[in-house]
PDB file of C-alpha atoms and ligand atoms in Angstrom:
ATOM      1  CA  MET A   1     -77.161   8.375  16.808  1.00  0.00           C
ATOM      2  CA  GLU A   2     -76.829   5.918  19.654  1.00  0.00           C
ATOM      3  CA  ILE A   3     -74.773   3.610  17.473  1.00  0.00           C
ATOM      4  CA  LYS A   4     -72.430   6.436  16.585  1.00  0.00           C
ATOM      5  CA  VAL A   5     -71.735   7.178  20.270  1.00  0.00           C
ATOM      6  CA  VAL A   6     -70.879   3.558  20.970  1.00  0.00           C
ATOM      7  CA  ARG A   7     -68.550   3.471  17.977  1.00  0.00           C
ATOM      8  CA  ASP A   8     -66.764   6.611  19.107  1.00  0.00           C
ATOM      9  CA  VAL A   9     -66.215   5.160  22.554  1.00  0.00           C
ATOM     10  CA  LEU A  10     -64.736   1.994  21.095  1.00  0.00           C
ATOM     11  CA  LYS A  11     -62.571   4.003  18.692  1.00  0.00           C
ATOM     12  CA  ALA A  12     -61.117   6.052  21.557  1.00  0.00           C
ATOM     13  CA  ASN A  13     -60.588   2.833  23.478  1.00  0.00           C
ATOM     14  CA  ASP A  14     -58.761   1.248  20.553  1.00  0.00           C
ATOM     15  CA  SER A  15     -56.232   4.043  20.238  1.00  0.00           C
ATOM     16  CA  ILE A  16     -55.369   3.812  23.962  1.00  0.00           C
ATOM     17  CA  ALA A  17     -55.168   0.026  23.584  1.00  0.00           C
ATOM     18  CA  GLU A  18     -52.620   0.556  20.797  1.00  0.00           C
ATOM     19  CA  GLU A  19     -50.554   2.732  23.159  1.00  0.00           C
ATOM     20  CA  ASN A  20     -50.694  -0.011  25.792  1.00  0.00           C
ATOM     21  CA  ARG A  21     -49.614  -2.561  23.209  1.00  0.00           C
ATOM     22  CA  ARG A  22     -46.660  -0.425  22.133  1.00  0.00           C
ATOM     23  CA  LEU A  23     -45.642   0.110  25.765  1.00  0.00           C
ATOM     24  CA  LEU A  24     -45.748  -3.616  26.519  1.00  0.00           C
ATOM     25  CA  ARG A  25     -43.798  -4.427  23.349  1.00  0.00           C
ATOM     26  CA  SER A  26     -41.172  -1.811  24.148  1.00  0.00           C
ATOM     27  CA  HIS A  27     -40.457  -3.863  27.285  1.00  0.00           C
ATOM     28  CA  GLY A  28     -40.455  -7.123  25.330  1.00  0.00           C
ATOM     29  CA  LEU A  29     -43.566  -8.196  27.216  1.00  0.00           C
ATOM     30  CA  ARG A  30     -46.345 -10.528  26.129  1.00  0.00           C
ATOM     31  CA  SER A  31     -49.807 -10.129  27.606  1.00  0.00           C
ATOM     32  CA  LEU A  32     -53.053 -12.038  28.049  1.00  0.00           C
ATOM     33  CA  ASN A  33     -56.596 -10.862  28.738  1.00  0.00           C
ATOM     34  CA  LEU A  34     -58.508 -13.499  30.760  1.00  0.00           C
ATOM     35  CA  ILE A  35     -62.258 -13.387  30.173  1.00  0.00           C
ATOM     36  CA  SER A  36     -64.950 -15.561  31.779  1.00  0.00           C
ATOM     37  CA  SER A  37     -68.235 -15.411  33.619  1.00  0.00           C
ATOM     38  CA  PRO A  38     -67.961 -14.813  37.393  1.00  0.00           C
ATOM     39  CA  GLY A  39     -66.554 -17.764  39.292  1.00  0.00           C
ATOM     40  CA  ALA A  40     -65.155 -19.768  36.374  1.00  0.00           C
ATOM     41  CA  GLY A  41     -61.666 -19.715  37.873  1.00  0.00           C
ATOM     42  CA  LYS A  42     -59.641 -16.883  36.329  1.00  0.00           C
ATOM     43  CA  THR A  43     -57.850 -16.060  39.573  1.00  0.00           C
ATOM     44  CA  SER A  44     -57.366 -19.765  40.277  1.00  0.00           C
ATOM     45  CA  LEU A  45     -55.734 -20.146  36.864  1.00  0.00           C
ATOM     46  CA  ILE A  46     -53.344 -17.294  37.703  1.00  0.00           C
ATOM     47  CA  GLU A  47     -52.530 -18.903  41.071  1.00  0.00           C
ATOM     48  CA  ALA A  48     -51.974 -22.274  39.399  1.00  0.00           C
ATOM     49  CA  THR A  49     -49.692 -20.651  36.819  1.00  0.00           C
ATOM     50  CA  ILE A  50     -47.552 -19.130  39.553  1.00  0.00           C
ATOM     51  CA  GLY A  51     -47.386 -22.549  41.245  1.00  0.00           C
ATOM     52  CA  GLN A  52     -46.342 -24.285  38.011  1.00  0.00           C
ATOM     53  CA  LEU A  53     -43.885 -21.631  36.824  1.00  0.00           C
ATOM     54  CA  PRO A  54     -42.112 -20.190  39.877  1.00  0.00           C
ATOM     55  CA  GLU A  55     -39.351 -18.734  37.652  1.00  0.00           C
ATOM     56  CA  LEU A  56     -41.786 -16.789  35.469  1.00  0.00           C
ATOM     57  CA  ARG A  57     -41.631 -13.066  36.156  1.00  0.00           C
ATOM     58  CA  LEU A  58     -45.360 -12.448  36.039  1.00  0.00           C
ATOM     59  CA  GLY A  59     -47.228  -9.189  36.557  1.00  0.00           C
ATOM     60  CA  VAL A  60     -50.983  -9.216  37.137  1.00  0.00           C
ATOM     61  CA  ILE A  61     -53.769  -6.680  36.706  1.00  0.00           C
ATOM     62  CA  GLU A  62     -56.991  -7.608  38.488  1.00  0.00           C
ATOM     63  CA  GLY A  63     -60.313  -6.142  37.380  1.00  0.00           C
ATOM     64  CA  ASP A  64     -63.297  -6.315  39.719  1.00  0.00           C
ATOM     65  CA  ILE A  65     -66.443  -4.308  40.362  1.00  0.00           C
ATOM     66  CA  ALA A  66     -65.697  -4.301  44.091  1.00  0.00           C
ATOM     67  CA  THR A  67     -63.095  -5.486  46.625  1.00  0.00           C
ATOM     68  CA  THR A  68     -59.371  -6.186  46.322  1.00  0.00           C
ATOM     69  CA  ARG A  69     -59.786  -9.870  47.172  1.00  0.00           C
ATOM     70  CA  ASP A  70     -58.362 -11.296  43.966  1.00  0.00           C
ATOM     71  CA  ALA A  71     -55.357  -8.957  44.089  1.00  0.00           C
ATOM     72  CA  GLU A  72     -54.731 -10.049  47.681  1.00  0.00           C
ATOM     73  CA  ARG A  73     -54.724 -13.706  46.607  1.00  0.00           C
ATOM     74  CA  VAL A  74     -52.094 -12.956  43.962  1.00  0.00           C
ATOM     75  CA  ALA A  75     -50.026 -10.621  46.163  1.00  0.00           C
ATOM     76  CA  THR A  76     -49.790 -13.365  48.806  1.00  0.00           C
ATOM     77  CA  LEU A  77     -47.810 -15.374  46.259  1.00  0.00           C
ATOM     78  CA  GLY A  78     -45.235 -12.595  45.899  1.00  0.00           C
ATOM     79  CA  ILE A  79     -46.349 -11.432  42.444  1.00  0.00           C
ATOM     80  CA  PRO A  80     -46.617  -7.734  41.534  1.00  0.00           C
ATOM     81  CA  VAL A  81     -50.318  -6.997  41.153  1.00  0.00           C
ATOM     82  CA  VAL A  82     -52.533  -3.963  40.619  1.00  0.00           C
ATOM     83  CA  GLN A  83     -56.236  -4.013  41.388  1.00  0.00           C
ATOM     84  CA  ILE A  84     -58.586  -1.999  39.207  1.00  0.00           C
ATOM     85  CA  THR A  85     -61.877  -1.485  41.031  1.00  0.00           C
ATOM     86  CA  THR A  86     -64.385  -0.455  38.384  1.00  0.00           C
ATOM     87  CA  ARG A  87     -67.115   0.721  40.812  1.00  0.00           C
ATOM     88  CA  GLY A  88     -69.893  -0.857  38.855  1.00  0.00           C
ATOM     89  CA  ALA A  89     -68.488  -1.028  35.340  1.00  0.00           C
ATOM     90  CA  CYS A  90     -68.841  -4.568  34.044  1.00  0.00           C
ATOM     91  CA  HIS A  91     -65.643  -4.617  31.945  1.00  0.00           C
ATOM     92  CA  LEU A  92     -62.141  -3.187  31.832  1.00  0.00           C
ATOM     93  CA  ASP A  93     -61.241  -0.609  29.223  1.00  0.00           C
ATOM     94  CA  ALA A  94     -57.881   0.387  27.819  1.00  0.00           C
ATOM     95  CA  SER A  95     -57.555   3.580  29.859  1.00  0.00           C
ATOM     96  CA  MET A  96     -57.995   1.666  33.128  1.00  0.00           C
ATOM     97  CA  VAL A  97     -55.256  -0.705  32.008  1.00  0.00           C
ATOM     98  CA  ARG A  98     -53.032   2.202  30.955  1.00  0.00           C
ATOM     99  CA  SER A  99     -53.181   3.540  34.534  1.00  0.00           C
ATOM    100  CA  ALA A 100     -52.539   0.103  36.005  1.00  0.00           C
ATOM    101  CA  LEU A 101     -49.496  -0.447  33.782  1.00  0.00           C
ATOM    102  CA  THR A 102     -47.788   2.591  35.312  1.00  0.00           C
ATOM    103  CA  GLU A 103     -47.908   0.750  38.663  1.00  0.00           C
ATOM    104  CA  LEU A 104     -46.177  -2.420  37.442  1.00  0.00           C
ATOM    105  CA  PRO A 105     -42.372  -2.893  37.189  1.00  0.00           C
ATOM    106  CA  LEU A 106     -42.594  -3.602  33.447  1.00  0.00           C
ATOM    107  CA  SER A 107     -38.872  -3.909  32.778  1.00  0.00           C
ATOM    108  CA  ALA A 108     -38.609  -6.648  35.433  1.00  0.00           C
ATOM    109  CA  LEU A 109     -41.390  -8.813  33.960  1.00  0.00           C
ATOM    110  CA  ASP A 110     -41.771 -11.553  31.312  1.00  0.00           C
ATOM    111  CA  LEU A 111     -45.554 -11.695  31.043  1.00  0.00           C
ATOM    112  CA  VAL A 112     -48.579  -9.623  32.064  1.00  0.00           C
ATOM    113  CA  ILE A 113     -51.919 -11.292  32.740  1.00  0.00           C
ATOM    114  CA  ILE A 114     -54.971  -9.052  32.884  1.00  0.00           C
ATOM    115  CA  GLU A 115     -57.923 -10.628  34.668  1.00  0.00           C
ATOM    116  CA  ASN A 116     -61.032  -8.949  33.339  1.00  0.00           C
ATOM    117  CA  VAL A 117     -64.272  -8.389  35.270  1.00  0.00           C
ATOM    118  CA  GLY A 118     -66.304 -11.617  35.340  1.00  0.00           C
ATOM    119  CA  ASN A 119     -68.593 -11.203  32.331  1.00  0.00           C
ATOM    120  CA  LEU A 120     -68.711 -12.966  28.956  1.00  0.00           C
ATOM    121  CA  VAL A 121     -70.336 -10.088  27.090  1.00  0.00           C
ATOM    122  CA  CYS A 122     -68.800  -6.596  26.983  1.00  0.00           C
ATOM    123  CA  PRO A 123     -65.172  -7.425  27.957  1.00  0.00           C
ATOM    124  CA  THR A 124     -65.138  -9.054  24.521  1.00  0.00           C
ATOM    125  CA  SER A 125     -65.545  -5.678  22.757  1.00  0.00           C
ATOM    126  CA  TYR A 126     -62.818  -3.772  24.577  1.00  0.00           C
ATOM    127  CA  ASP A 127     -59.281  -4.197  23.320  1.00  0.00           C
ATOM    128  CA  LEU A 128     -56.961  -3.570  26.278  1.00  0.00           C
ATOM    129  CA  GLY A 129     -53.738  -3.785  24.289  1.00  0.00           C
ATOM    130  CA  GLU A 130     -53.214  -7.473  25.045  1.00  0.00           C
ATOM    131  CA  ASP A 131     -51.634  -9.929  22.632  1.00  0.00           C
ATOM    132  CA  ALA A 132     -54.352 -12.533  23.100  1.00  0.00           C
ATOM    133  CA  LYS A 133     -57.646 -13.203  24.829  1.00  0.00           C
ATOM    134  CA  VAL A 134     -58.115 -16.431  26.764  1.00  0.00           C
ATOM    135  CA  VAL A 135     -61.678 -17.470  27.576  1.00  0.00           C
ATOM    136  CA  VAL A 136     -62.231 -19.611  30.664  1.00  0.00           C
ATOM    137  CA  ILE A 137     -65.408 -21.687  30.893  1.00  0.00           C
ATOM    138  CA  SER A 138     -66.047 -23.952  33.859  1.00  0.00           C
ATOM    139  CA  VAL A 139     -67.733 -27.338  33.629  1.00  0.00           C
ATOM    140  CA  PRO A 140     -70.710 -26.533  35.943  1.00  0.00           C
ATOM    141  CA  GLU A 141     -71.709 -23.628  33.675  1.00  0.00           C
ATOM    142  CA  GLY A 142     -72.875 -26.129  31.077  1.00  0.00           C
ATOM    143  CA  ALA A 143     -71.928 -27.086  27.546  1.00  0.00           C
ATOM    144  CA  ASP A 144     -73.958 -24.348  25.876  1.00  0.00           C
ATOM    145  CA  LYS A 145     -71.714 -21.431  26.896  1.00  0.00           C
ATOM    146  CA  PRO A 146     -69.733 -21.253  23.624  1.00  0.00           C
ATOM    147  CA  ILE A 147     -72.792 -21.327  21.387  1.00  0.00           C
ATOM    148  CA  LYS A 148     -74.583 -18.718  23.543  1.00  0.00           C
ATOM    149  CA  TYR A 149     -71.590 -16.368  23.698  1.00  0.00           C
ATOM    150  CA  PRO A 150     -70.090 -16.793  20.235  1.00  0.00           C
ATOM    151  CA  GLU A 151     -68.267 -13.453  20.084  1.00  0.00           C
ATOM    152  CA  ILE A 152     -65.755 -14.276  22.819  1.00  0.00           C
ATOM    153  CA  ILE A 153     -65.194 -17.698  21.246  1.00  0.00           C
ATOM    154  CA  ARG A 154     -64.546 -16.008  17.885  1.00  0.00           C
ATOM    155  CA  ARG A 155     -61.982 -13.639  19.419  1.00  0.00           C
ATOM    156  CA  ALA A 156     -60.216 -15.972  21.856  1.00  0.00           C
ATOM    157  CA  ARG A 157     -56.807 -17.497  21.134  1.00  0.00           C
ATOM    158  CA  LEU A 158     -57.496 -20.283  23.624  1.00  0.00           C
ATOM    159  CA  MET A 159     -60.457 -21.802  25.473  1.00  0.00           C
ATOM    160  CA  VAL A 160     -59.714 -23.176  28.932  1.00  0.00           C
ATOM    161  CA  VAL A 161     -62.321 -25.563  30.327  1.00  0.00           C
ATOM    162  CA  ASN A 162     -61.804 -25.429  34.097  1.00  0.00           C
ATOM    163  CA  LYS A 163     -63.187 -27.455  37.039  1.00  0.00           C
ATOM    164  CA  LEU A 164     -62.709 -30.735  35.181  1.00  0.00           C
ATOM    165  CA  ASP A 165     -62.761 -32.453  38.602  1.00  0.00           C
ATOM    166  CA  LEU A 166     -66.501 -31.642  38.779  1.00  0.00           C
ATOM    167  CA  ALA A 167     -67.309 -33.310  35.445  1.00  0.00           C
ATOM    168  CA  PRO A 168     -68.579 -36.565  37.062  1.00  0.00           C
ATOM    169  CA  HIS A 169     -71.164 -34.506  38.998  1.00  0.00           C
ATOM    170  CA  CYS A 170     -72.352 -32.349  36.093  1.00  0.00           C
ATOM    171  CA  ASP A 171     -74.317 -33.140  32.969  1.00  0.00           C
ATOM    172  CA  CYS A 172     -71.919 -31.227  30.798  1.00  0.00           C
ATOM    173  CA  ASP A 173     -71.066 -32.763  27.438  1.00  0.00           C
ATOM    174  CA  LEU A 174     -67.498 -31.517  26.987  1.00  0.00           C
ATOM    175  CA  ASP A 175     -67.191 -32.921  23.476  1.00  0.00           C
ATOM    176  CA  ALA A 176     -70.339 -31.030  22.450  1.00  0.00           C
ATOM    177  CA  MET A 177     -68.995 -27.866  24.087  1.00  0.00           C
ATOM    178  CA  GLU A 178     -65.773 -28.081  22.101  1.00  0.00           C
ATOM    179  CA  ARG A 179     -67.607 -29.018  18.901  1.00  0.00           C
ATOM    180  CA  ASP A 180     -69.788 -25.921  19.246  1.00  0.00           C
ATOM    181  CA  ALA A 181     -66.748 -23.759  19.928  1.00  0.00           C
ATOM    182  CA  ARG A 182     -65.041 -25.068  16.796  1.00  0.00           C
ATOM    183  CA  SER A 183     -68.173 -24.429  14.743  1.00  0.00           C
ATOM    184  CA  ILE A 184     -67.520 -20.766  15.586  1.00  0.00           C
ATOM    185  CA  GLN A 185     -63.724 -20.832  15.347  1.00  0.00           C
ATOM    186  CA  PRO A 186     -62.486 -24.029  13.641  1.00  0.00           C
ATOM    187  CA  LYS A 187     -58.880 -23.819  14.838  1.00  0.00           C
ATOM    188  CA  LEU A 188     -59.573 -22.844  18.445  1.00  0.00           C
ATOM    189  CA  THR A 189     -57.398 -24.729  20.920  1.00  0.00           C
ATOM    190  CA  SER A 190     -59.251 -26.047  23.959  1.00  0.00           C
ATOM    191  CA  LEU A 191     -57.620 -27.265  27.165  1.00  0.00           C
ATOM    192  CA  ARG A 192     -59.513 -29.226  29.802  1.00  0.00           C
ATOM    193  CA  LEU A 193     -58.059 -28.792  33.250  1.00  0.00           C
ATOM    194  CA  SER A 194     -58.692 -28.414  36.948  1.00  0.00           C
ATOM    195  CA  CYS A 195     -56.935 -25.634  38.825  1.00  0.00           C
ATOM    196  CA  ARG A 196     -58.100 -27.341  42.017  1.00  0.00           C
ATOM    197  CA  THR A 197     -56.521 -30.756  41.421  1.00  0.00           C
ATOM    198  CA  GLY A 198     -53.815 -29.746  38.951  1.00  0.00           C
ATOM    199  CA  GLN A 199     -55.115 -32.125  36.290  1.00  0.00           C
ATOM    200  CA  GLY A 200     -54.277 -30.866  32.798  1.00  0.00           C
ATOM    201  CA  LEU A 201     -52.123 -27.965  33.966  1.00  0.00           C
ATOM    202  CA  GLU A 202     -49.058 -29.244  32.076  1.00  0.00           C
ATOM    203  CA  ALA A 203     -50.828 -28.550  28.747  1.00  0.00           C
ATOM    204  CA  TRP A 204     -51.613 -25.003  29.911  1.00  0.00           C
ATOM    205  CA  VAL A 205     -47.976 -24.452  30.896  1.00  0.00           C
ATOM    206  CA  GLU A 206     -46.876 -25.780  27.499  1.00  0.00           C
ATOM    207  CA  TRP A 207     -49.318 -23.478  25.697  1.00  0.00           C
ATOM    208  CA  LEU A 208     -48.111 -20.528  27.772  1.00  0.00           C
ATOM    209  CA  GLU A 209     -44.437 -21.251  27.018  1.00  0.00           C
ATOM    210  CA  GLU A 210     -45.219 -21.446  23.313  1.00  0.00           C
ATOM    211  CA  PHE A 211     -47.242 -18.240  23.465  1.00  0.00           C
ATOM    212  CA  ARG A 212     -44.345 -16.452  25.166  1.00  0.00           C
ATOM    213  CA  GLN A 213     -41.904 -17.519  22.427  1.00  0.00           C
ATOM    214  CA  GLY A 214     -44.300 -16.510  19.652  1.00  0.00           C
TER     215      GLY A 214
HETATM  216 MG1   MG B 301     -61.194 -13.521  39.984  1.00  0.00          MG
HETATM  217 ZN1   ZN B 302     -69.367  -3.908  30.521  1.00  0.00          ZN
END
């Protein structure tokens, strides 16, 4: 019985996600769903993207349990942004995103990035209508994140390994991390970078440009 309820919730979510996807496509928009544990650097990656691609007409949806801090960081850079405050819910769902999309100037945008609530578990199960999920893992979290959270690795289009500048201070075997990730999804692309220093950002920009064409 319990299982049935969960399935029904996800089914309802999926049909709203499909509506979101159709809406985004009708505006010729591509979209990403950024998923990570808290503090891995999702907002920093958005800020770095804006810095690297000033011409990109980006729209951002920020999901957080509390505060509008991340949205403020993005708004400061002159980017249209909507904050979803989930009041305790540990993931975004498609209906929250549907409401947020009505607040964005969709016809004036090239790309929408949805920053999910910091959590590697349930955001994985909720389709928001995005074209691709990007998982962000930061070096201090340790090399065992992919193997411990295989579902997000299975569903991600890209794995970003952030805070590369901290690698000399952490016992994190990055090769092992990527090997584990590829044992779950053999063709997964992984990018090592540091939003703080800018190291590796050119590969992210290249990936993003390719994603936007595709
Ligand atoms: Mg954030
Ligand atoms: Zn949740």
